Amino acid sequence: MSAAQHVLFDLPGPRARRRHLIGGIVGTALCLGILALALVRVAEKGQFEADKWVPFTESVTWTFYLLPGLWATMKAAAVAIVLSMVLGVVLAMMRMSDIAPLRWATSVFVEFFRAVPVLIMMIFTWVMLVKNPTLRQVSASLGVQAQDVTFVAVVTGLVLYNSSVICEVVRNGVTSLPAGQREAGLSVGLSPSQVRRLILVPQALTAMLPALLSQIVVITKDSALGYIITYPELVSRTRQLGSANANTFVAYLVVAVIFILLNWAITKAAEWIESRQRRRRRGPDPRTAPSVTMEGSAPTDSLDAPTRGA
Amino acid sequence: MLELIEQFNVLGAFWLNIRLAAVSFVLALVLGTVVAVLRLAPVGVLNWFGSTYVTLLRNTPLTLIIVFANLGLWAQLGLEFVPRDRPNFILENNFWLAVLGLTVYHAAFICEAIRSGVNTVPVGQAEASRSIGLTFPQSLREVILPQAFRGAITPIGNVLIALIKNTTVAVAIGNREIAYAMRNMIEFRPDAGLLIFLLVAIGFVALTLPVGLLTSWLSTRLAVKR
């Protein structure tokens, strides 16, 4: 963006610089004014008094409420991430299969679960596991304890939706590959399914790594939906913490910061992996590297790299 | 099945989802455009405000935002949108608290959609419009924004689809929308659970499919030939 911006806004002369300065001051004053107004209202209600914040220095707040909540959030997210990736790749293979009925069935599955809200799937799984006699028997015979039902429901909802999304990401990655990859594979005598498994999907996964990694943030955020089906994750624990100390407002602020830092760290890690990979793929010297890249529709770095820091 | 639909007021529940989505979408468009202007402005501080807003809101779970609106903003700070003496005060206030949460969350995504629309305009367009002597407002009005809006149609449509699905989160603060109705229906008739789920799911397909078709039709129809 920064490159485009310079062209979008002509290099400013003295008058434009003055105008920008005035605009900057007015805009900043407006933003700070709104922020200050909000803070004053919050302070009037006594949210900045010490007794609202002291609980965060006590160890029980962390050992009993926040860390178990964070652990539950991360556990559900991690299991869902692994399962969605595996199922997503399998679905992508099936959706590109040579067997037409399999392709159709997978298409229906994927399009259906992309259209249904995650929460609806979670509530459905949860209520059915608790109320439906047949499902209760099945889950009991599989060794699902009564207190694990909400965990199973959260993971099921997340996996059904996100594996469908990942299937489409992988498929997009395969279409973005040069046709020569597939043709070369076929010409050395691999079968179409071998070509997909050995040549196309591995390349698609690396080409689509940024999209796959950003899906991790989505899964982590959506695991908070577990609050609604009483899964004891971070948002539920925070509610308990807030009512125990009568500081719900402050508690949720602190937990929002935890979530933001967690997701921000994932985003940063994704960016780091991406840049490392781009460097590695490009070889030692970018100027002499062959002009044919495997990236397909992957962005050219000069325009896009700075914006990704969103 | 039909008496079940009637008994649990499925249509009324879906209507609440539609109202939540419609009101939040309009408000999110307004707020998202403001944030996008901040992010695209030629002033560093304003860029910072815009990108901070997007980073903070995009990385917070929607559930947390909506629960916070209820337990934090209303219960603790006394934020009320409707007069307290209304007979359905709690329900109506929760509707607006959910709208508030949905709006601030999706405004961040609308901002990014608009920005990606601006990014589809090749740099050469701005250069060319300057070189034929258009002033900055003129080039924005005649050349850049018309193309940017067209490029933003598909991403904004995707945000709308996500918003429609996310209205179900409003159940977290006691809005009697479709997730609430579905839970009660399955608890009442656990034997017909799958059928009830399919009914709700098809309802969502019916709500989101036209949006997807409309945006893809619009974006191909209005596509800028390059």
Coordinates of C-alpha atoms in Angstrom, one line a residue:
Chain A
M1 CA 0.0 0.0 0.0
S2 CA 2.7 2.4 0.9
A3 CA 4.0 2.3 -2.6
A4 CA 0.5 2.9 -4.1
Q5 CA -0.2 5.6 -1.5
H6 CA 2.7 7.7 -2.6
V7 CA 1.3 7.7 -6.1
L8 CA -2.3 8.1 -5.0
F9 CA -1.4 11.2 -3.0
D10 CA 1.1 13.2 -5.0
L11 CA 4.3 14.0 -3.1
P12 CA 3.0 16.8 -0.9
G13 CA 4.2 20.4 -1.4
P14 CA 4.3 23.0 1.3
R15 CA 0.6 23.8 1.1
A16 CA -0.4 20.2 1.1
R17 CA 1.9 19.5 4.0
R18 CA 0.2 22.3 6.0
R19 CA -3.2 20.9 5.0
H20 CA -2.1 17.4 6.1
L21 CA -0.9 18.8 9.4
I22 CA -4.2 20.6 10.1
G23 CA -6.1 17.4 9.1
G24 CA -3.9 15.3 11.3
I25 CA -4.4 17.6 14.3
V26 CA -8.2 17.8 13.8
G27 CA -8.4 14.0 13.2
T28 CA -6.2 13.2 16.2
A29 CA -8.2 15.6 18.4
L30 CA -11.4 13.9 17.3
C31 CA -10.1 10.4 17.9
L32 CA -8.6 11.3 21.3
G33 CA -11.7 13.2 22.2
I34 CA -13.9 10.2 21.6
L35 CA -11.5 8.0 23.6
A36 CA -11.3 10.5 26.4
L37 CA -15.1 10.8 26.6
A38 CA -15.3 7.0 26.9
L39 CA -12.6 6.9 29.6
V40 CA -14.2 9.7 31.6
R41 CA -17.6 7.8 31.6
V42 CA -15.8 4.6 32.6
A43 CA -13.9 6.4 35.4
E44 CA -17.1 8.0 36.6
K45 CA -18.5 4.5 37.2
G46 CA -15.4 3.8 39.3
Q47 CA -13.9 1.2 37.0
F48 CA -10.4 2.6 37.5
E49 CA -10.4 2.2 41.3
A50 CA -7.8 0.0 42.7
D51 CA -10.1 -2.7 44.1
K52 CA -11.2 -3.5 40.5
W53 CA -7.6 -4.2 39.5
V54 CA -6.1 -5.7 42.7
P55 CA -7.5 -9.2 41.9
F56 CA -5.1 -9.5 39.0
T57 CA -2.2 -9.4 41.3
E58 CA -3.5 -12.3 43.3
S59 CA -2.4 -15.8 42.2
V60 CA -5.8 -17.4 42.6
T61 CA -7.2 -15.2 39.8
W62 CA -4.7 -16.7 37.4
T63 CA -4.4 -20.3 38.8
F64 CA -8.1 -20.8 39.3
Y65 CA -9.8 -18.7 36.6
L66 CA -7.6 -17.4 33.7
L67 CA -5.0 -20.0 33.1
P68 CA -7.4 -23.0 33.2
G69 CA -9.6 -20.9 30.8
L70 CA -6.8 -20.2 28.5
W71 CA -5.7 -23.8 28.6
A72 CA -9.3 -24.9 27.7
T73 CA -9.4 -22.4 24.8
M74 CA -6.0 -23.5 23.5
K75 CA -6.8 -27.2 23.9
A76 CA -10.0 -26.9 21.9
A77 CA -8.4 -24.7 19.3
A78 CA -5.3 -27.0 18.9
V79 CA -7.3 -30.1 18.5
A80 CA -9.7 -28.4 16.0
I81 CA -6.7 -27.0 14.0
V82 CA -5.1 -30.4 13.6
L83 CA -8.3 -32.2 12.7
S84 CA -9.5 -29.4 10.3
M85 CA -6.2 -29.5 8.5
V86 CA -6.2 -33.2 8.0
L87 CA -9.9 -33.4 7.1
G88 CA -9.6 -30.3 4.9
V89 CA -6.8 -31.9 2.8
V90 CA -8.8 -35.2 2.6
L91 CA -11.9 -33.3 1.5
A92 CA -9.8 -31.4 -1.1
M93 CA -8.5 -34.7 -2.5
M94 CA -12.1 -36.1 -2.6
R95 CA -13.4 -32.9 -4.3
M96 CA -10.8 -33.2 -7.0
S97 CA -11.3 -37.0 -7.4
D98 CA -12.0 -38.7 -10.7
I99 CA -15.0 -40.5 -9.3
A100 CA -17.9 -38.1 -10.1
P101 CA -20.3 -39.2 -7.3
L102 CA -17.6 -38.7 -4.7
R103 CA -16.8 -35.3 -6.1
W104 CA -20.5 -34.3 -6.0
A105 CA -21.0 -35.6 -2.5
T106 CA -18.0 -33.7 -1.2
S107 CA -19.1 -30.5 -3.0
V108 CA -22.5 -30.7 -1.2
F109 CA -20.7 -31.4 2.1
V110 CA -18.3 -28.5 1.7
E111 CA -20.8 -25.9 0.5
F112 CA -23.3 -26.9 3.2
F113 CA -21.0 -26.6 6.1
R114 CA -19.5 -23.3 4.8
A115 CA -23.0 -21.8 4.8
V116 CA -24.1 -22.9 8.3
P117 CA -22.9 -20.8 11.3
V118 CA -20.4 -22.6 13.5
L119 CA -22.5 -21.8 16.6
I120 CA -25.5 -23.7 15.1
M121 CA -23.3 -26.8 14.6
M122 CA -22.0 -26.5 18.1
I123 CA -25.4 -26.2 19.7
F124 CA -26.7 -29.0 17.6
T125 CA -23.9 -31.4 18.6
W126 CA -24.1 -30.4 22.2
V127 CA -27.9 -30.7 22.7
M128 CA -28.0 -33.9 20.7
L129 CA -25.1 -35.5 22.8
V130 CA -27.0 -34.6 25.9
K131 CA -30.6 -35.3 24.9
N132 CA -30.7 -37.8 22.1
P133 CA -30.7 -41.3 23.6
T134 CA -29.0 -43.0 20.7
L135 CA -26.2 -40.5 20.4
R136 CA -25.8 -40.6 24.2
Q137 CA -25.2 -44.3 24.0
V138 CA -22.8 -44.0 21.1
S139 CA -20.7 -41.3 22.8
A140 CA -20.7 -43.2 26.1
S141 CA -19.5 -46.3 24.4
L142 CA -16.7 -44.2 22.8
G143 CA -15.7 -43.2 26.3
V144 CA -16.8 -39.6 26.2
Q145 CA -17.4 -38.5 29.8
A146 CA -20.3 -36.3 30.7
Q147 CA -18.1 -33.3 31.3
D148 CA -16.3 -33.7 28.0
V149 CA -19.5 -33.3 26.0
T150 CA -19.1 -29.5 25.5
F151 CA -15.5 -30.0 24.4
V152 CA -16.6 -32.5 21.8
A153 CA -19.3 -30.1 20.6
V154 CA -16.9 -27.2 20.3
V155 CA -14.4 -29.2 18.4
T156 CA -17.0 -30.7 16.1
G157 CA -18.4 -27.4 15.2
L158 CA -15.0 -25.9 14.5
V159 CA -13.8 -28.8 12.5
L160 CA -16.9 -29.1 10.3
Y161 CA -16.7 -25.5 9.3
N162 CA -13.0 -25.0 9.1
S163 CA -12.2 -28.2 7.2
S164 CA -14.6 -27.1 4.5
V165 CA -12.8 -23.7 4.3
I166 CA -9.4 -25.4 4.2
C167 CA -10.6 -27.7 1.5
E168 CA -11.4 -24.7 -0.7
V169 CA -8.1 -23.0 0.2
V170 CA -6.2 -26.2 -0.9
R171 CA -8.3 -26.4 -4.1
N172 CA -7.6 -22.8 -4.9
G173 CA -3.9 -23.5 -4.3
V174 CA -4.0 -26.4 -6.8
T175 CA -5.7 -24.3 -9.5
S176 CA -3.1 -21.6 -9.0
L177 CA -0.3 -24.0 -9.9
P178 CA 1.0 -24.0 -13.5
A179 CA -0.6 -26.6 -15.7
G180 CA 2.9 -28.0 -16.5
Q181 CA 3.2 -29.5 -13.0
R182 CA 0.3 -31.8 -13.6
E183 CA 1.2 -32.6 -17.1
A184 CA 4.8 -33.4 -16.2
G185 CA 3.6 -35.7 -13.5
L186 CA 1.3 -37.5 -15.9
S187 CA 4.0 -37.8 -18.5
V188 CA 6.4 -39.6 -16.2
G189 CA 3.7 -42.2 -15.7
L190 CA 2.1 -41.2 -12.4
S191 CA -1.6 -41.9 -12.1
P192 CA -3.9 -38.8 -11.7
S193 CA -4.4 -39.5 -8.0
Q194 CA -0.7 -39.9 -7.5
V195 CA -0.1 -36.6 -9.3
R196 CA -2.5 -34.9 -6.9
R197 CA -1.1 -36.6 -3.8
L198 CA 2.6 -36.3 -4.6
I199 CA 2.8 -33.2 -6.7
L200 CA -0.1 -30.8 -6.6
V201 CA -1.4 -30.9 -3.0
P202 CA 2.1 -30.5 -1.4
Q203 CA 2.8 -27.5 -3.6
A204 CA -0.7 -26.1 -3.0
L205 CA -0.1 -26.4 0.8
T206 CA 3.1 -24.3 0.7
A207 CA 1.6 -21.8 -1.8
M208 CA -1.4 -21.3 0.5
L209 CA 0.4 -21.3 3.8
P210 CA -0.5 -17.7 4.6
A211 CA -4.2 -18.4 4.1
L212 CA -3.9 -21.7 6.1
L213 CA -2.1 -19.9 9.0
S214 CA -4.7 -17.1 9.1
Q215 CA -7.3 -19.8 9.5
I216 CA -5.6 -20.7 12.8
V217 CA -6.5 -17.2 14.1
V218 CA -10.1 -17.8 13.0
I219 CA -10.3 -21.1 14.8
T220 CA -8.8 -19.6 18.0
K221 CA -11.3 -16.8 18.0
D222 CA -14.2 -19.1 17.2
S223 CA -13.4 -21.4 20.1
A224 CA -14.8 -18.6 22.3
L225 CA -18.2 -19.6 21.0
G226 CA -17.9 -22.4 23.5
Y227 CA -19.0 -19.8 26.1
I228 CA -22.6 -20.2 24.8
I229 CA -22.6 -24.0 25.2
T230 CA -21.1 -23.7 28.7
Y231 CA -17.6 -25.0 27.7
P232 CA -15.4 -23.6 30.5
E233 CA -13.1 -21.6 28.2
L234 CA -11.6 -18.2 28.8
V235 CA -14.7 -16.1 28.3
S236 CA -16.7 -18.3 30.6
R237 CA -14.0 -18.3 33.2
T238 CA -13.8 -14.5 33.0
R239 CA -17.5 -14.2 33.7
Q240 CA -17.0 -16.3 36.9
L241 CA -14.0 -14.2 37.8
G242 CA -16.0 -11.0 37.2
S243 CA -18.8 -12.0 39.4
A244 CA -16.5 -13.3 42.1
N245 CA -14.7 -9.9 42.4
A246 CA -17.5 -7.6 41.1
N247 CA -15.1 -6.4 38.3
T248 CA -16.7 -7.9 35.2
F249 CA -15.9 -4.8 33.1
V250 CA -12.2 -4.8 34.0
A251 CA -11.9 -8.6 33.8
Y252 CA -13.2 -8.6 30.2
L253 CA -10.8 -5.8 29.3
V254 CA -7.9 -7.9 30.6
V255 CA -9.1 -11.0 28.8
A256 CA -9.6 -9.1 25.5
V257 CA -5.9 -8.1 25.8
I258 CA -4.9 -11.7 26.3
F259 CA -6.9 -12.7 23.2
I260 CA -5.4 -9.9 21.2
L261 CA -1.9 -10.8 22.2
L262 CA -2.4 -14.5 21.5
N263 CA -3.8 -13.9 18.0
W264 CA -1.3 -11.1 17.3
A265 CA 1.5 -13.6 18.1
I266 CA 0.0 -16.2 15.8
T267 CA -0.3 -13.6 13.0
K268 CA 3.3 -12.5 13.5
A269 CA 4.5 -16.1 13.5
A270 CA 2.6 -16.6 10.3
E271 CA 4.2 -13.6 8.7
W272 CA 7.7 -14.8 9.8
I273 CA 7.2 -18.3 8.4
E274 CA 5.8 -16.7 5.2
S275 CA 8.8 -14.4 4.7
R276 CA 11.3 -17.1 5.5
Q277 CA 9.6 -19.4 3.0
R278 CA 9.5 -16.8 0.3
R279 CA 13.2 -16.1 0.8
R280 CA 14.0 -19.8 0.7
R281 CA 12.0 -20.5 -2.4
R282 CA 13.4 -17.5 -4.2
G283 CA 17.0 -19.0 -3.8
P284 CA 20.2 -17.2 -3.0
D285 CA 19.9 -14.3 -5.4
P286 CA 16.5 -13.1 -6.4
R287 CA 17.8 -11.3 -9.5
T288 CA 19.2 -14.4 -11.1
A289 CA 16.5 -16.8 -10.0
P290 CA 14.3 -18.2 -12.8
S291 CA 11.3 -16.1 -13.6
V292 CA 8.9 -19.0 -13.4
T293 CA 7.7 -19.2 -9.8
M294 CA 5.5 -21.7 -8.1
E295 CA 3.5 -19.0 -6.4
G296 CA 0.8 -18.7 -9.0
S297 CA -1.7 -16.1 -7.6
A298 CA 0.5 -15.5 -4.5
P299 CA 1.1 -11.8 -4.1
T300 CA 4.1 -10.0 -5.4
D301 CA 5.9 -8.8 -2.4
S302 CA 6.7 -5.2 -3.4
L303 CA 3.1 -4.1 -3.3
D304 CA 1.6 -6.5 -0.8
A305 CA 4.1 -7.2 1.9
P306 CA 3.7 -3.9 3.8
T307 CA -0.1 -4.2 4.0
R308 CA -0.1 -7.6 5.5
G309 CA 1.0 -6.0 8.8
A310 CA -2.7 -5.2 9.4
Chain B
M1 CA -42.7 -30.5 11.9
L2 CA -45.0 -27.7 10.9
E3 CA -46.5 -27.4 14.4
L4 CA -43.0 -27.4 15.7
I5 CA -42.2 -24.4 13.5
E6 CA -45.2 -22.6 14.7
Q7 CA -44.8 -23.5 18.3
F8 CA -41.3 -22.2 18.5
N9 CA -41.8 -19.3 16.2
V10 CA -39.0 -20.2 13.8
L11 CA -39.9 -17.5 11.4
G12 CA -40.0 -14.8 14.1
A13 CA -36.6 -16.1 15.3
F14 CA -35.1 -15.9 11.7
W15 CA -36.7 -12.4 11.4
L16 CA -34.7 -11.3 14.4
N17 CA -31.5 -12.6 12.7
I18 CA -32.4 -10.6 9.6
R19 CA -33.1 -7.4 11.6
L20 CA -29.8 -7.8 13.5
A21 CA -27.9 -8.3 10.3
A22 CA -29.6 -5.5 8.4
V23 CA -29.1 -2.8 11.1
S24 CA -25.6 -3.9 11.9
F25 CA -24.6 -4.0 8.3
V26 CA -25.6 -0.5 7.6
L27 CA -23.9 0.8 10.8
A28 CA -20.8 -1.3 10.1
L29 CA -20.6 0.1 6.5
V30 CA -20.6 3.7 8.0
L31 CA -18.1 3.0 10.7
G32 CA -16.0 0.8 8.4
T33 CA -15.8 3.5 5.8
V34 CA -14.7 6.0 8.4
V35 CA -11.9 3.7 9.6
A36 CA -10.9 3.0 6.0
V37 CA -10.6 6.7 5.4
L38 CA -8.4 7.0 8.5
R39 CA -6.2 4.1 7.2
L40 CA -5.9 5.6 3.7
A41 CA -5.4 9.2 4.8
P42 CA -2.0 10.7 4.0
V43 CA -1.5 11.5 7.7
G44 CA 0.6 9.1 9.8
V45 CA -1.2 9.5 13.0
L46 CA -4.6 8.8 11.5
N47 CA -3.2 5.7 9.8
W48 CA -2.1 4.6 13.2
F49 CA -5.6 5.1 14.7
G50 CA -7.2 3.2 11.8
S51 CA -4.8 0.3 11.9
T52 CA -5.0 0.0 15.7
Y53 CA -8.7 -0.2 15.6
V54 CA -8.6 -2.9 13.0
T55 CA -5.9 -4.9 14.8
L56 CA -7.7 -4.7 18.2
L57 CA -11.2 -5.6 16.9
R58 CA -10.1 -8.2 14.4
N59 CA -8.2 -10.2 17.0
T60 CA -10.9 -10.2 19.7
P61 CA -13.5 -13.0 19.5
L62 CA -17.0 -11.7 18.6
T63 CA -18.4 -13.7 21.6
L64 CA -16.3 -11.7 24.0
I65 CA -17.3 -8.4 22.4
I66 CA -21.0 -9.2 22.6
V67 CA -20.8 -10.6 26.1
F68 CA -18.8 -7.5 27.1
A69 CA -21.5 -5.2 25.7
N70 CA -24.0 -6.9 28.0
L71 CA -22.1 -7.6 31.2
G72 CA -19.6 -4.7 31.0
L73 CA -21.3 -1.9 29.2
W74 CA -24.9 -2.4 30.3
A75 CA -24.7 -4.2 33.6
Q76 CA -21.7 -2.2 35.0
L77 CA -21.7 1.1 33.1
G78 CA -25.4 1.4 32.6
L79 CA -25.4 1.8 28.8
E80 CA -29.1 1.8 27.8
F81 CA -30.5 2.3 24.3
V82 CA -34.2 2.3 25.1
P83 CA -36.2 3.8 28.0
R84 CA -36.3 1.5 31.1
D85 CA -40.1 1.6 31.3
R86 CA -40.7 -0.2 28.1
P87 CA -42.4 -3.5 28.7
N88 CA -39.7 -5.5 26.7
F89 CA -36.9 -3.4 28.0
I90 CA -34.4 -6.2 28.5
L91 CA -35.1 -7.8 25.1
E92 CA -34.9 -4.5 23.2
N93 CA -31.8 -3.3 25.0
N94 CA -30.1 -6.7 24.3
F95 CA -31.0 -6.3 20.6
W96 CA -29.2 -3.0 20.5
L97 CA -26.2 -4.2 22.6
A98 CA -25.9 -7.1 20.1
V99 CA -26.1 -4.6 17.2
L100 CA -23.3 -2.6 18.9
G101 CA -21.1 -5.6 19.2
L102 CA -21.7 -6.8 15.7
T103 CA -21.2 -3.3 14.3
V104 CA -17.8 -2.6 15.9
Y105 CA -16.5 -6.1 15.1
H106 CA -17.6 -6.1 11.4
A107 CA -16.6 -2.5 10.8
A108 CA -12.9 -3.7 11.0
F109 CA -13.6 -6.2 8.2
I110 CA -15.5 -3.7 6.1
C111 CA -12.5 -1.4 6.4
E112 CA -10.2 -4.1 5.1
A113 CA -12.7 -4.9 2.3
I114 CA -12.7 -1.3 1.2
R115 CA -9.0 -1.1 1.4
S116 CA -8.6 -4.2 -0.7
G117 CA -10.9 -2.5 -3.2
V118 CA -8.6 0.5 -3.4
N119 CA -5.7 -2.0 -3.8
T120 CA -7.3 -3.4 -6.9
V121 CA -6.8 0.0 -8.7
P122 CA -3.5 -0.2 -10.5
V123 CA -1.0 2.6 -9.6
G124 CA -0.9 3.6 -13.3
Q125 CA -4.5 4.8 -13.0
A126 CA -3.6 7.4 -10.4
E127 CA -0.5 8.4 -12.3
A128 CA -2.3 8.7 -15.6
S129 CA -5.1 10.8 -14.1
R130 CA -2.5 13.1 -12.6
S131 CA -0.5 13.4 -15.8
I132 CA -3.6 14.6 -17.7
G133 CA -3.9 17.4 -15.1
L134 CA -6.7 16.2 -12.8
T135 CA -6.4 17.6 -9.3
F136 CA -6.3 15.1 -6.4
P137 CA -10.1 15.4 -5.6
Q138 CA -10.9 15.1 -9.3
S139 CA -8.7 12.0 -9.8
L140 CA -10.3 10.5 -6.7
R141 CA -13.8 11.2 -7.8
E142 CA -13.5 10.4 -11.5
V143 CA -10.9 7.7 -11.6
I144 CA -9.9 6.0 -8.4
L145 CA -13.1 5.6 -6.3
P146 CA -15.4 4.3 -9.0
Q147 CA -12.9 1.5 -9.7
A148 CA -12.2 1.0 -6.0
F149 CA -15.9 0.5 -5.2
R150 CA -16.3 -2.1 -7.9
G151 CA -13.3 -4.0 -6.6
A152 CA -14.7 -3.9 -3.1
I153 CA -18.1 -5.4 -3.9
T154 CA -17.1 -9.0 -3.5
P155 CA -15.1 -8.6 -0.2
I156 CA -18.0 -6.5 1.2
G157 CA -20.4 -9.2 0.2
N158 CA -18.3 -11.8 2.0
V159 CA -18.4 -9.6 5.1
L160 CA -22.2 -9.5 4.8
I161 CA -22.4 -13.3 4.6
A162 CA -20.2 -13.6 7.6
L163 CA -22.3 -11.0 9.4
I164 CA -25.5 -12.9 8.7
K165 CA -24.0 -16.1 10.1
N166 CA -22.5 -14.2 13.1
T167 CA -25.9 -12.9 14.2
T168 CA -26.4 -16.2 15.9
V169 CA -23.8 -15.1 18.5
A170 CA -26.4 -12.7 19.8
V171 CA -27.9 -15.6 21.6
A172 CA -25.1 -15.2 24.1
I173 CA -26.8 -12.2 25.7
G174 CA -30.4 -13.6 25.5
N175 CA -31.6 -12.6 22.1
R176 CA -34.3 -15.0 21.1
E177 CA -33.0 -15.6 17.6
I178 CA -32.7 -18.8 15.7
A179 CA -29.9 -20.5 17.7
Y180 CA -32.1 -20.0 20.8
A181 CA -35.1 -21.4 19.0
M182 CA -33.1 -24.4 17.6
R183 CA -31.8 -25.3 21.1
N184 CA -35.3 -25.3 22.6
M185 CA -36.7 -27.2 19.7
I186 CA -34.1 -30.0 19.9
E187 CA -34.5 -30.2 23.7
F188 CA -38.2 -30.6 23.2
R189 CA -37.9 -33.1 20.4
P190 CA -34.4 -34.8 20.6
D191 CA -35.6 -37.5 18.3
A192 CA -36.2 -35.0 15.4
G193 CA -32.9 -33.2 16.1
L194 CA -31.3 -33.8 12.7
L195 CA -34.4 -32.6 10.9
I196 CA -34.5 -29.4 13.0
F197 CA -30.8 -28.8 12.4
L198 CA -31.4 -29.3 8.6
L199 CA -34.3 -26.8 8.7
V200 CA -32.2 -24.1 10.4
A201 CA -29.2 -24.8 8.1
I202 CA -31.4 -24.6 5.0
G203 CA -32.7 -21.3 6.4
F204 CA -29.1 -20.0 6.5
V205 CA -28.4 -21.2 3.0
A206 CA -31.5 -19.4 1.8
L207 CA -30.3 -16.2 3.5
T208 CA -26.6 -16.3 2.4
L209 CA -27.0 -17.8 -1.0
P210 CA -28.7 -14.7 -2.6
V211 CA -26.1 -12.4 -1.2
G212 CA -23.3 -14.5 -2.7
L213 CA -25.1 -14.7 -6.1
L214 CA -26.0 -11.0 -6.1
T215 CA -22.4 -9.9 -5.3
S216 CA -20.8 -12.2 -7.8
W217 CA -23.3 -11.0 -10.5
L218 CA -22.7 -7.4 -9.6
S219 CA -18.9 -7.7 -9.5
T220 CA -18.8 -9.4 -12.9
R221 CA -21.3 -7.0 -14.4
L222 CA -19.4 -3.9 -13.0
A223 CA -16.0 -5.4 -13.4
V224 CA -13.4 -3.0 -14.7
K225 CA -11.9 -4.4 -17.9
R226 CA -8.2 -4.5 -17.6

